[in-house]
Short mmCIF file of C-alpha atoms (C1' of nucleotides) in Angstrom, two decimals:
data_model
loop_
_atom_site.label_atom_id
_atom_site.label_comp_id
_atom_site.label_asym_id
_atom_site.label_seq_id
_atom_site.Cartn_x
_atom_site.Cartn_y
_atom_site.Cartn_z
CA PRO A 224 -24.38 -9.45 15.44
CA VAL A 225 -20.78 -9.68 16.46
CA SER A 226 -18.59 -12.58 15.65
CA ILE A 227 -15.08 -13.52 16.54
CA ASN A 228 -12.36 -15.13 14.53
CA PRO A 229 -12.71 -18.89 15.03
CA GLU A 230 -8.96 -19.33 14.78
CA THR A 231 -8.09 -17.35 17.89
CA PHE A 232 -7.37 -18.80 21.29
CA PRO A 233 -10.68 -17.85 22.99
CA ALA A 234 -12.71 -19.35 20.16
CA LYS A 235 -10.76 -22.58 20.25
CA LEU A 236 -11.09 -22.77 24.02
CA TRP A 237 -14.84 -22.20 23.75
CA ARG A 238 -15.21 -25.02 21.27
CA LEU A 239 -13.09 -27.29 23.44
CA VAL A 240 -15.08 -26.83 26.62
CA ASN A 241 -18.40 -27.20 24.85
CA SER A 242 -17.43 -30.23 22.82
CA PRO A 243 -18.58 -33.62 24.06
CA ARG A 244 -15.61 -35.05 22.24
CA PHE A 245 -13.03 -33.70 24.66
CA ARG A 246 -13.14 -34.94 28.22
CA SER A 247 -10.19 -32.99 29.59
CA VAL A 248 -11.89 -29.58 29.78
CA HIS A 249 -15.13 -28.96 31.66
CA TRP A 250 -17.14 -26.09 33.07
CA ASP A 251 -16.98 -25.75 36.81
CA ALA A 252 -20.14 -26.12 38.87
CA ARG A 253 -21.25 -22.52 38.36
CA GLY A 254 -20.33 -22.33 34.70
CA GLN A 255 -17.92 -19.50 35.40
CA GLY A 256 -14.63 -21.26 35.10
CA LEU A 257 -12.70 -24.09 33.55
CA LEU A 258 -11.60 -27.37 35.00
CA ILE A 259 -8.68 -28.86 33.13
CA ASP A 260 -7.27 -32.32 33.66
CA GLU A 261 -3.62 -31.83 32.77
CA GLN A 262 -2.67 -35.34 31.75
CA LEU A 263 -5.82 -35.92 29.77
CA PHE A 264 -5.50 -32.50 28.12
CA VAL A 265 -1.96 -33.22 27.02
CA SER A 266 -2.88 -36.54 25.51
CA GLU A 267 -6.14 -35.66 23.81
CA VAL A 268 -5.49 -32.05 22.79
CA LEU A 269 -1.81 -31.19 22.66
CA ASP A 270 -0.31 -34.48 21.55
CA ALA A 271 -3.17 -34.84 19.10
CA GLY A 272 -2.35 -31.50 17.55
CA PRO A 273 -2.19 -30.42 13.91
CA SER A 274 -0.68 -33.70 12.78
CA GLY A 275 -2.36 -35.91 15.30
CA ASP A 276 -5.33 -38.16 15.01
CA ALA A 277 -7.85 -35.84 16.59
CA ALA A 278 -7.17 -33.07 14.11
CA ALA A 279 -9.45 -34.71 11.58
CA GLY A 280 -9.01 -32.01 9.03
CA ASP A 281 -10.08 -28.99 10.99
CA GLY A 282 -7.68 -26.39 12.23
CA SER A 283 -9.28 -26.31 15.62
CA LEU A 284 -6.42 -27.21 17.88
CA PHE A 285 -3.10 -25.75 18.97
CA LYS A 286 0.34 -25.95 17.50
CA THR A 287 2.04 -26.26 20.83
CA LYS A 288 2.60 -29.52 22.63
CA SER A 289 3.52 -27.82 25.87
CA PHE A 290 1.01 -27.48 28.68
CA THR A 291 3.01 -24.53 30.01
CA SER A 292 2.48 -22.64 26.76
CA PHE A 293 -1.23 -23.30 27.01
CA ILE A 294 -1.25 -21.83 30.52
CA ARG A 295 0.63 -18.79 29.19
CA GLN A 296 -2.17 -18.20 26.73
CA LEU A 297 -4.77 -18.44 29.48
CA ASN A 298 -2.90 -15.78 31.42
CA LEU A 299 -2.43 -13.57 28.37
CA TYR A 300 -6.20 -13.54 27.93
CA GLY A 301 -6.81 -12.63 31.56
CA PHE A 302 -7.66 -16.01 33.07
CA GLN A 303 -6.67 -16.40 36.73
CA LYS A 304 -5.90 -19.59 38.51
CA VAL A 305 -8.40 -20.47 41.21
CA SER A 306 -6.85 -23.63 42.51
CA LYS A 307 -4.95 -26.71 41.61
CA GLY A 308 -5.73 -30.16 42.92
CA LEU A 309 -5.14 -33.78 42.28
CA VAL A 310 -7.17 -36.09 40.10
CA MET A 311 -7.66 -39.41 41.80
CA ALA A 312 -7.98 -42.70 40.02
CA PRO A 313 -11.13 -44.57 40.91
CA ARG A 314 -10.39 -47.12 43.60
CA PRO A 315 -10.39 -50.73 42.46
CA VAL A 316 -13.50 -52.37 43.90
CA SER A 317 -11.67 -55.02 45.77
CA ARG A 318 -9.57 -52.59 47.72
CA ALA A 319 -10.94 -51.17 50.88
CA GLY A 320 -9.60 -48.33 52.92
CA GLY A 321 -8.12 -45.21 51.44
CA ASP A 322 -9.64 -41.81 51.82
CA GLY A 323 -11.45 -40.96 48.65
CA GLY A 324 -9.92 -42.75 45.77
CA GLY A 325 -6.85 -44.42 44.44
CA ARG A 326 -3.52 -42.89 43.56
CA ALA A 327 -3.22 -39.48 42.00
CA THR A 328 -3.04 -39.60 38.22
CA SER A 329 -3.03 -35.99 37.16
CA PHE A 330 -3.44 -32.38 38.17
CA LEU A 331 -6.74 -30.58 37.95
CA HIS A 332 -6.38 -26.88 37.15
CA HIS A 333 -9.22 -24.47 37.87
CA PHE A 334 -9.11 -21.20 35.92
CA HIS A 335 -11.53 -18.31 35.81
CA SER A 336 -12.29 -15.30 33.62
CA PRO A 337 -15.22 -12.89 33.93
CA HIS A 338 -15.68 -13.04 30.17
CA PHE A 339 -15.81 -16.80 29.84
CA CYS A 340 -19.14 -18.12 31.06
CA ARG A 341 -21.31 -21.02 30.01
CA ASN A 342 -24.14 -20.06 27.64
CA ARG A 343 -22.70 -16.57 27.27
CA PRO A 344 -20.78 -16.63 23.96
CA ASP A 345 -21.58 -12.93 23.67
CA LEU A 346 -19.00 -12.19 26.35
CA LEU A 347 -16.16 -13.68 24.34
CA VAL A 348 -15.59 -10.46 22.42
CA HIS A 349 -14.29 -8.91 25.63
CA LEU A 350 -11.46 -11.38 25.84
CA LYS A 351 -8.43 -9.44 24.64
CA ARG A 352 -4.77 -10.27 24.65
CA LEU A 353 -3.03 -8.48 27.49
CA THR A 354 0.19 -7.62 25.76
CA SER A 355 2.18 -4.57 26.70
CA THR A 356 1.15 -2.84 23.47
CA ASN A 357 -2.50 -3.52 24.12
CA LYS A 358 -2.18 -2.29 27.68
CA MET A 359 -0.70 0.99 26.48
CA LYS A 360 -3.54 1.41 24.02
CA LEU A 361 -6.08 0.73 26.73
CA ALA A 362 -4.41 3.25 29.01
CA ALA A 363 -4.64 5.79 26.20
CA GLY A 364 -8.36 5.17 25.91
CA LEU A 365 -8.18 3.45 22.57
CA GLU A 366 -10.08 0.52 21.20
CA LEU A 367 -8.23 -2.72 20.97
CA PRO A 368 -7.83 -4.20 17.55
CA GLY A 369 -8.62 -7.76 16.70
CA ARG A 370 -8.35 -10.09 13.81
CA PRO A 371 -11.77 -9.74 12.28
CA ALA A 372 -13.54 -12.92 11.35
CA SER A 373 -14.43 -11.15 8.15
CA HIS A 374 -14.95 -7.50 7.68
CA LEU A 375 -17.31 -5.99 5.24
CA GLN A 376 -15.95 -4.09 2.35
CA GLN A 377 -16.88 -0.46 1.97
CA PRO B 78 -28.03 -4.13 -17.23
CA VAL B 79 -24.49 -3.92 -16.07
CA SER B 80 -21.75 -6.17 -17.29
CA ILE B 81 -18.19 -6.75 -16.28
CA ASN B 82 -15.11 -7.43 -18.27
CA PRO B 83 -14.74 -11.20 -18.58
CA GLU B 84 -10.97 -10.90 -18.51
CA THR B 85 -10.74 -9.46 -15.03
CA PHE B 86 -9.93 -11.44 -11.94
CA PRO B 87 -13.45 -11.53 -10.44
CA ALA B 88 -14.95 -12.73 -13.72
CA LYS B 89 -12.38 -15.51 -14.07
CA LEU B 90 -12.94 -16.57 -10.48
CA TRP B 91 -16.69 -16.62 -11.03
CA ARG B 92 -16.33 -18.89 -14.03
CA LEU B 93 -13.97 -21.16 -12.14
CA VAL B 94 -16.21 -21.74 -9.15
CA ASN B 95 -19.26 -22.32 -11.31
CA SER B 96 -17.56 -24.64 -13.76
CA PRO B 97 -18.08 -28.37 -13.34
CA ARG B 98 -14.76 -28.83 -15.06
CA PHE B 99 -12.68 -27.60 -12.14
CA ARG B 100 -12.77 -29.57 -8.92
CA SER B 101 -10.37 -27.45 -6.89
CA VAL B 102 -12.73 -24.52 -6.27
CA HIS B 103 -16.15 -24.89 -4.67
CA TRP B 104 -18.77 -22.76 -2.97
CA ASP B 105 -18.94 -23.19 0.76
CA ALA B 106 -22.08 -24.54 2.38
CA ARG B 107 -23.85 -21.18 2.45
CA GLY B 108 -22.76 -20.07 -0.99
CA GLN B 109 -21.00 -17.07 0.52
CA GLY B 110 -17.43 -18.11 0.22
CA LEU B 111 -14.88 -20.14 -1.66
CA LEU B 112 -13.26 -23.41 -0.73
CA ILE B 113 -9.98 -23.94 -2.52
CA ASP B 114 -7.93 -27.10 -2.48
CA GLU B 115 -4.40 -25.77 -2.85
CA GLN B 116 -2.66 -28.74 -4.42
CA LEU B 117 -5.48 -29.46 -6.80
CA PHE B 118 -5.77 -25.78 -7.71
CA VAL B 119 -2.09 -25.57 -8.55
CA SER B 120 -2.20 -28.62 -10.77
CA GLU B 121 -5.46 -28.06 -12.60
CA VAL B 122 -5.53 -24.27 -12.82
CA LEU B 123 -2.08 -22.74 -12.39
CA ASP B 124 0.13 -25.40 -13.94
CA ALA B 125 -2.45 -25.82 -16.68
CA GLY B 126 -2.35 -22.13 -17.40
CA PRO B 127 -1.65 -20.30 -20.66
CA SER B 128 0.71 -22.98 -21.90
CA GLY B 129 -0.84 -25.95 -20.20
CA ASP B 130 -3.08 -28.69 -21.44
CA ALA B 131 -6.32 -27.53 -19.95
CA ALA B 132 -6.05 -24.06 -21.39
CA ALA B 133 -6.97 -25.30 -24.82
CA GLY B 134 -6.27 -21.99 -26.41
CA ASP B 135 -8.68 -19.82 -24.51
CA GLY B 136 -7.53 -16.99 -22.31
CA SER B 137 -9.78 -17.95 -19.48
CA LEU B 138 -7.25 -18.72 -16.79
CA PHE B 139 -4.49 -16.91 -14.95
CA LYS B 140 -1.04 -16.06 -16.10
CA THR B 141 0.65 -16.84 -12.83
CA LYS B 142 1.88 -20.22 -11.73
CA SER B 143 2.21 -19.07 -8.16
CA PHE B 144 -0.44 -19.80 -5.58
CA THR B 145 0.88 -16.88 -3.56
CA SER B 146 0.07 -14.46 -6.38
CA PHE B 147 -3.42 -15.85 -6.58
CA ILE B 148 -3.90 -15.22 -2.86
CA ARG B 149 -2.58 -11.68 -3.34
CA GLN B 150 -5.30 -11.10 -5.93
CA LEU B 151 -7.97 -12.42 -3.58
CA ASN B 152 -6.84 -9.96 -0.93
CA LEU B 153 -6.59 -7.09 -3.40
CA TYR B 154 -10.25 -7.66 -4.25
CA GLY B 155 -11.29 -7.69 -0.63
CA PHE B 156 -11.55 -11.41 0.05
CA GLN B 157 -10.77 -12.43 3.62
CA LYS B 158 -9.57 -15.78 4.80
CA VAL B 159 -12.03 -17.55 7.05
CA SER B 160 -9.95 -20.53 7.96
CA LYS B 161 -7.49 -23.03 6.71
CA GLY B 162 -7.62 -26.72 7.23
CA LEU B 163 -6.16 -29.87 5.91
CA VAL B 164 -7.49 -32.00 3.15
CA MET B 165 -7.40 -35.62 4.17
CA ALA B 166 -6.77 -38.48 1.85
CA PRO B 167 -9.50 -41.09 1.83
CA ARG B 168 -8.71 -43.88 4.23
CA PRO B 169 -7.54 -47.15 2.71
CA VAL B 170 -10.46 -49.55 2.64
CA SER B 171 -8.75 -52.23 4.62
CA ARG B 172 -8.30 -50.07 7.67
CA ALA B 173 -11.14 -49.88 10.10
CA GLY B 174 -11.54 -47.44 12.92
CA GLY B 175 -10.20 -43.95 12.75
CA ASP B 176 -12.45 -40.98 12.62
CA GLY B 177 -11.97 -38.91 9.55
CA GLY B 178 -9.52 -40.10 7.00
CA GLY B 179 -5.93 -40.78 6.19
CA ARG B 180 -2.97 -38.46 5.96
CA ALA B 181 -3.20 -34.84 4.94
CA THR B 182 -2.60 -34.21 1.27
CA SER B 183 -3.27 -30.53 0.78
CA PHE B 184 -4.55 -27.34 2.34
CA LEU B 185 -8.13 -26.24 2.07
CA HIS B 186 -8.45 -22.46 2.03
CA HIS B 187 -11.74 -20.83 2.88
CA PHE B 188 -12.16 -17.26 1.61
CA HIS B 189 -15.08 -14.91 1.82
CA SER B 190 -16.27 -11.71 0.21
CA PRO B 191 -19.62 -10.01 0.69
CA HIS B 192 -19.79 -9.40 -3.04
CA PHE B 193 -19.14 -12.94 -4.12
CA CYS B 194 -22.22 -15.07 -3.56
CA ARG B 195 -23.68 -18.02 -5.40
CA ASN B 196 -26.51 -17.09 -7.79
CA ARG B 197 -25.75 -13.39 -7.32
CA PRO B 198 -23.66 -12.40 -10.34
CA ASP B 199 -25.14 -8.93 -9.98
CA LEU B 200 -22.95 -8.32 -6.94
CA LEU B 201 -19.74 -8.82 -8.88
CA VAL B 202 -19.70 -5.21 -10.05
CA HIS B 203 -18.94 -4.19 -6.47
CA LEU B 204 -15.70 -6.12 -6.45
CA LYS B 205 -13.08 -3.44 -6.92
CA ARG B 206 -9.35 -3.55 -6.68
CA LEU B 207 -8.28 -2.12 -3.33
CA THR B 208 -5.27 -0.14 -4.44
CA SER B 209 -4.08 2.86 -2.49
CA THR B 210 -5.50 5.23 -5.09
CA ASN B 211 -8.86 3.50 -5.03
CA LYS B 212 -8.93 3.64 -1.25
CA MET B 213 -8.33 7.38 -1.32
CA LYS B 214 -11.13 7.82 -3.78
CA LEU B 215 -13.46 5.76 -1.66
CA ALA B 216 -12.54 7.79 1.39
CA ALA B 217 -13.37 10.91 -0.59
CA GLY B 218 -16.78 9.49 -1.46
CA LEU B 219 -16.10 9.00 -5.12
CA GLU B 220 -17.22 6.27 -7.46
CA LEU B 221 -14.65 3.77 -8.55
CA PRO B 222 -14.06 3.32 -12.24
CA GLY B 223 -14.03 -0.03 -13.93
CA ARG B 224 -12.58 -1.41 -17.09
CA PRO B 225 -15.43 -1.56 -19.61
CA ALA B 226 -16.14 -4.95 -21.11
CA SER B 227 -14.56 -3.81 -24.34
CA HIS B 228 -16.53 -2.06 -27.03
CA LEU B 229 -18.43 -5.16 -28.03
CA GLN B 230 -21.43 -4.71 -25.86
CA GLN B 231 -23.24 -1.54 -24.97
CA PRO C 109 33.73 -17.44 21.25
CA VAL C 110 30.24 -16.31 20.46
CA SER C 111 27.33 -18.69 20.18
CA ILE C 112 23.81 -18.33 19.02
CA ASN C 113 20.63 -19.99 20.15
CA PRO C 114 20.33 -23.21 18.13
CA GLU C 115 16.55 -22.95 18.19
CA THR C 116 16.34 -19.71 16.23
CA PHE C 117 15.64 -19.45 12.55
CA PRO C 118 19.19 -18.63 11.38
CA ALA C 119 20.65 -21.56 13.29
CA LYS C 120 18.11 -23.98 11.88
CA LEU C 121 18.70 -22.67 8.38
CA TRP C 122 22.43 -23.07 8.82
CA ARG C 123 22.05 -26.69 9.88
CA LEU C 124 19.69 -27.36 6.99
CA VAL C 125 21.98 -26.07 4.27
CA ASN C 126 25.01 -27.84 5.68
CA SER C 127 23.28 -31.15 6.27
CA PRO C 128 23.82 -33.91 3.72
CA ARG C 129 20.47 -35.27 4.84
CA PHE C 130 18.42 -32.54 3.22
CA ARG C 131 18.52 -32.19 -0.55
CA SER C 132 16.15 -29.25 -0.92
CA VAL C 133 18.54 -26.55 0.32
CA HIS C 134 21.98 -25.91 -1.15
CA TRP C 135 24.62 -23.22 -1.25
CA ASP C 136 24.84 -21.35 -4.52
CA ALA C 137 28.02 -21.50 -6.59
CA ARG C 138 29.80 -18.76 -4.63
CA GLY C 139 28.63 -19.90 -1.22
CA GLN C 140 26.91 -16.57 -0.65
CA GLY C 141 23.31 -17.55 -1.08
CA LEU C 142 20.73 -20.29 -0.79
CA LEU C 143 19.11 -22.38 -3.47
CA ILE C 144 15.80 -23.83 -2.34
CA ASP C 145 13.75 -26.35 -4.26
CA GLU C 146 10.23 -25.47 -3.21
CA GLN C 147 8.46 -28.77 -3.72
CA LEU C 148 11.26 -30.80 -2.22
CA PHE C 149 11.55 -28.40 0.71
CA VAL C 150 7.85 -28.71 1.47
CA SER C 151 7.96 -32.48 1.44
CA GLU C 152 11.21 -33.13 3.26
CA VAL C 153 11.25 -30.22 5.71
CA LEU C 154 7.80 -28.74 6.24
CA ASP C 155 5.58 -31.79 5.87
CA ALA C 156 8.15 -33.76 7.84
CA GLY C 157 7.87 -31.33 10.71
CA PRO C 158 7.60 -31.95 14.46
CA SER C 159 5.45 -35.04 14.00
CA GLY C 160 6.84 -36.15 10.70
CA ASP C 161 9.25 -38.88 9.86
CA ALA C 162 12.33 -36.77 9.42
CA ALA C 163 11.92 -35.12 12.80
CA ALA C 164 13.29 -38.15 14.58
CA GLY C 165 12.55 -36.67 17.94
CA ASP C 166 14.75 -33.61 17.74
CA GLY C 167 13.33 -30.10 17.68
CA SER C 168 15.41 -29.03 14.78
CA LEU C 169 12.76 -28.18 12.20
CA PHE C 170 9.92 -25.70 11.86
CA LYS C 171 6.40 -25.83 13.17
CA THR C 172 4.91 -24.34 10.07
CA LYS C 173 3.82 -26.36 7.09
CA SER C 174 3.53 -23.31 4.90
CA PHE C 175 6.23 -22.34 2.45
CA THR C 176 4.91 -18.79 2.57
CA SER C 177 5.66 -18.57 6.29
CA PHE C 178 9.18 -19.78 5.65
CA ILE C 179 9.69 -17.04 3.06
CA ARG C 180 8.37 -14.49 5.56
CA GLN C 181 11.10 -15.59 7.96
CA LEU C 182 13.79 -15.22 5.30
CA ASN C 183 12.65 -11.67 4.66
CA LEU C 184 12.41 -10.86 8.36
CA TYR C 185 16.06 -11.83 8.71
CA GLY C 186 17.08 -9.67 5.78
CA PHE C 187 17.40 -12.25 3.03
CA GLN C 188 16.69 -10.92 -0.45
CA LYS C 189 15.50 -12.89 -3.42
CA VAL C 190 18.02 -13.06 -6.24
CA SER C 191 16.01 -14.96 -8.78
CA LYS C 192 13.51 -17.66 -9.30
CA GLY C 193 13.61 -20.37 -11.88
CA LEU C 194 12.13 -23.69 -12.68
CA VAL C 195 13.39 -27.09 -11.67
CA MET C 196 13.27 -29.40 -14.63
CA ALA C 197 12.62 -33.09 -14.44
CA PRO C 198 15.30 -35.20 -16.11
CA ARG C 199 14.30 -36.02 -19.66
CA PRO C 200 13.11 -39.57 -20.25
CA VAL C 201 15.94 -41.46 -21.93
CA SER C 202 13.89 -42.65 -24.84
CA ARG C 203 12.94 -39.16 -25.92
CA ALA C 204 15.39 -37.21 -28.00
CA GLY C 205 15.26 -33.55 -28.84
CA GLY C 206 13.98 -31.03 -26.33
CA ASP C 207 16.14 -28.24 -25.13
CA GLY C 208 17.40 -28.97 -21.68
CA GLY C 209 15.12 -31.22 -19.73
CA GLY C 210 11.61 -32.44 -19.19
CA ARG C 211 8.65 -30.63 -17.71
CA ALA C 212 8.95 -28.28 -14.80
CA THR C 213 8.42 -29.92 -11.43
CA SER C 214 9.12 -27.22 -8.89
CA PHE C 215 10.39 -23.71 -8.30
CA LEU C 216 13.97 -22.96 -7.41
CA HIS C 217 14.33 -19.94 -5.14
CA HIS C 218 17.64 -18.12 -4.84
CA PHE C 219 18.03 -16.00 -1.70
CA HIS C 220 20.96 -14.00 -0.43
CA SER C 221 22.12 -12.38 2.78
CA PRO C 222 25.47 -10.74 3.47
CA HIS C 223 25.59 -12.49 6.82
CA PHE C 224 24.96 -16.00 5.55
CA CYS C 225 28.03 -17.40 3.83
CA ARG C 226 29.50 -20.86 3.56
CA ASN C 227 32.28 -21.59 6.08
CA ARG C 228 31.51 -18.34 7.90
CA PRO C 229 29.37 -19.33 10.89
CA ASP C 230 30.88 -16.36 12.70
CA LEU C 231 28.73 -14.03 10.61
CA LEU C 232 25.48 -15.56 11.85
CA VAL C 233 25.41 -13.37 14.93
CA HIS C 234 24.73 -10.39 12.67
CA LEU C 235 21.46 -11.88 11.47
CA LYS C 236 18.81 -10.02 13.42
CA ARG C 237 15.05 -9.94 13.08
CA LEU C 238 13.95 -6.82 11.27
CA THR C 239 10.84 -6.10 13.29
CA SER C 240 9.51 -2.60 13.77
CA THR C 241 10.68 -2.61 17.38
CA ASN C 242 14.18 -3.65 16.40
CA LYS C 243 14.27 -1.03 13.67
CA MET C 244 13.40 1.67 16.14
CA LYS C 245 16.12 0.49 18.48
CA LEU C 246 18.64 0.48 15.65
CA ALA C 247 17.60 4.00 14.67
CA ALA C 248 18.18 5.04 18.27
CA GLY C 249 21.68 3.60 18.13
CA LEU C 250 20.96 0.76 20.50
CA GLU C 251 22.20 -2.77 20.51
CA LEU C 252 19.76 -5.41 19.44
CA PRO C 253 18.92 -8.05 22.00
CA GLY C 254 18.87 -11.72 21.32
CA ARG C 255 17.54 -14.80 22.97
CA PRO C 256 20.41 -16.38 24.88
CA ALA C 257 21.25 -19.94 23.97
CA SER C 258 19.49 -21.15 27.12
CA HIS C 259 21.32 -22.23 30.23
CA LEU C 260 22.42 -25.55 28.80
CA GLN C 261 25.56 -24.47 27.12
CA GLN C 262 28.28 -22.00 27.84
"C1'" DG D 111 -4.74 4.73 -15.48
"C1'" DG D 112 -6.08 -0.06 -14.75
"C1'" DC D 113 -4.83 -4.66 -13.97
"C1'" DG D 114 -1.73 -8.59 -13.07
"C1'" DT D 115 2.56 -10.35 -10.97
"C1'" DT D 116 6.16 -10.32 -7.64
"C1'" DC D 117 8.92 -9.27 -3.63
"C1'" DT D 118 8.85 -7.24 0.81
"C1'" DA D 119 6.84 -5.40 5.03
"C1'" DG D 120 3.07 -4.45 8.64
"C1'" DA D 121 0.41 -6.02 12.27
"C1'" DA D 122 -1.82 -9.29 14.96
"C1'" DT D 123 -1.83 -13.71 17.35
"C1'" DA D 124 0.92 -17.88 19.01
"C1'" DT D 125 4.80 -20.09 21.30
"C1'" DT D 126 8.81 -20.16 24.12
"C1'" DC D 127 12.09 -18.90 27.65
"C1'" DG D 128 13.36 -16.65 31.74
"C1'" DT D 129 12.58 -14.39 35.98
"C1'" DA D 130 10.62 -11.18 39.49
"C1'" DG D 131 7.67 -11.46 43.32
"C1'" DG E 240 7.70 -23.98 44.70
"C1'" DC E 241 4.98 -21.55 41.77
"C1'" DT E 242 2.23 -18.10 39.61
"C1'" DA E 243 2.10 -14.35 36.70
"C1'" DC E 244 4.18 -11.69 33.35
"C1'" DG E 245 7.89 -9.38 30.13
"C1'" DA E 246 10.15 -9.95 26.03
"C1'" DA E 247 11.87 -12.40 22.26
"C1'" DT E 248 11.02 -15.38 18.27
"C1'" DA E 249 7.52 -17.85 15.15
"C1'" DT E 250 3.42 -18.06 12.32
"C1'" DT E 251 -0.31 -16.12 9.81
"C1'" DC E 252 -3.02 -12.98 7.11
"C1'" DT E 253 -3.04 -8.71 4.80
"C1'" DA E 254 -1.11 -4.72 2.54
"C1'" DG E 255 2.62 -1.68 0.28
"C1'" DA E 256 5.35 -0.83 -3.57
"C1'" DA E 257 7.47 -1.45 -7.91
"C1'" DC E 258 7.26 -2.94 -12.50
"C1'" DG E 259 5.33 -4.63 -17.00
"C1'" DC E 260 1.64 -4.72 -20.17
#
DNA sequence: GGCGTTCTAGAATATTCGTAG
DNA sequence: GCTACGAATATTCTAGAACGC
């Protein structure tokens, strides 16, 4: 019965992708990666941070307002970029032609981690920060620490 | 038939959370942790301490006026922070919409200890001060002492 | 002609204490230490953070809303507490007697650092973060690094 | 010696900036 | 360009240490 600290990055990301309230982060088709709409993510997650409207009293979001910093966190936790594409605006009905939609409105980022899969919250404990200190500890065969969600006394 | 000294920190905390008189400290939903409204706690417990109005001559509260010192005591007795959120002011009636309330007015601290559960006063005896000496004793497999509840009982 | 990164803690603190706009932070009588009114500081600096009113679009303040975190920064940069007193509310005019003021409304924190003196911005470069890594480097006789003031100036 | 209070420091995560590849 | 990562600062939670009672 393991549990992770709900205030860490992986836990927040897990809640984001599984929340019907946020439309900027989705599972990919196979449930093994994230699809992130940059513009939507900035507006509904980052700009709506600790002091924003969406906070609503919980401490569930991030302090940063920078999408780049969010990407840095993904990389620190071992996520790899799969691809990056364009999000197209739905074509106005009256307009014909075009090749699949209207103008581009945002970027769509596709990231993947072997420890971040739909319906597998048990894998989250394997998501560790890849700092230089942690890497040295791993190389020395040690266990990585972690902020416990609550550790039993005694 | 154990009893604890009513002047120690755990005993005071137990009385606080179970008293209808104080609104700043509550049990969490599962009765396994504390919810503390910082601003309210400061005003109705700390500022109303030994010399304050609410004290009314009894020695039931804390000596400190510092919320930080109170947190230090929680940690010394093995409490761990679960999370920290914002307390929202109730929305003005005239405003419609919105999703959770008005501006933030205080912090809500959520702390947990395995030996501090609602309706389980019997567990309180396990709450021991985690000083360096006590830790050494525990590591050596010894029993921890405890201040007797004065010579009045037993 | 040295310069420091204006986004670091010492630079922000320097601007705070020298700004007529903020009333919560002052120089002490000898210009060798800081006087910080806790309650005022929380309301006009921390609560008015990145999204607050006082921010006014610049990135000059802190991200934290916790006074404790601010104190941790002071200690990390080598500031030492000199004393702590109470801020008294001005006595209501109609009331006579009393001994120096009304009820206490906040704490006044007095901190000192040898490298933080009025009219001596040149000393700021000696303010370094006292992290364990930096301490080891110092013990090894190395120079401490510092974040350059970005490519905008110089 | 135990307990309460206070100031400082440790250790982990979070955020930012810069740059090698 | 751009992706990943090192390294520095920032924030948070917890613990050490000293002192008084």
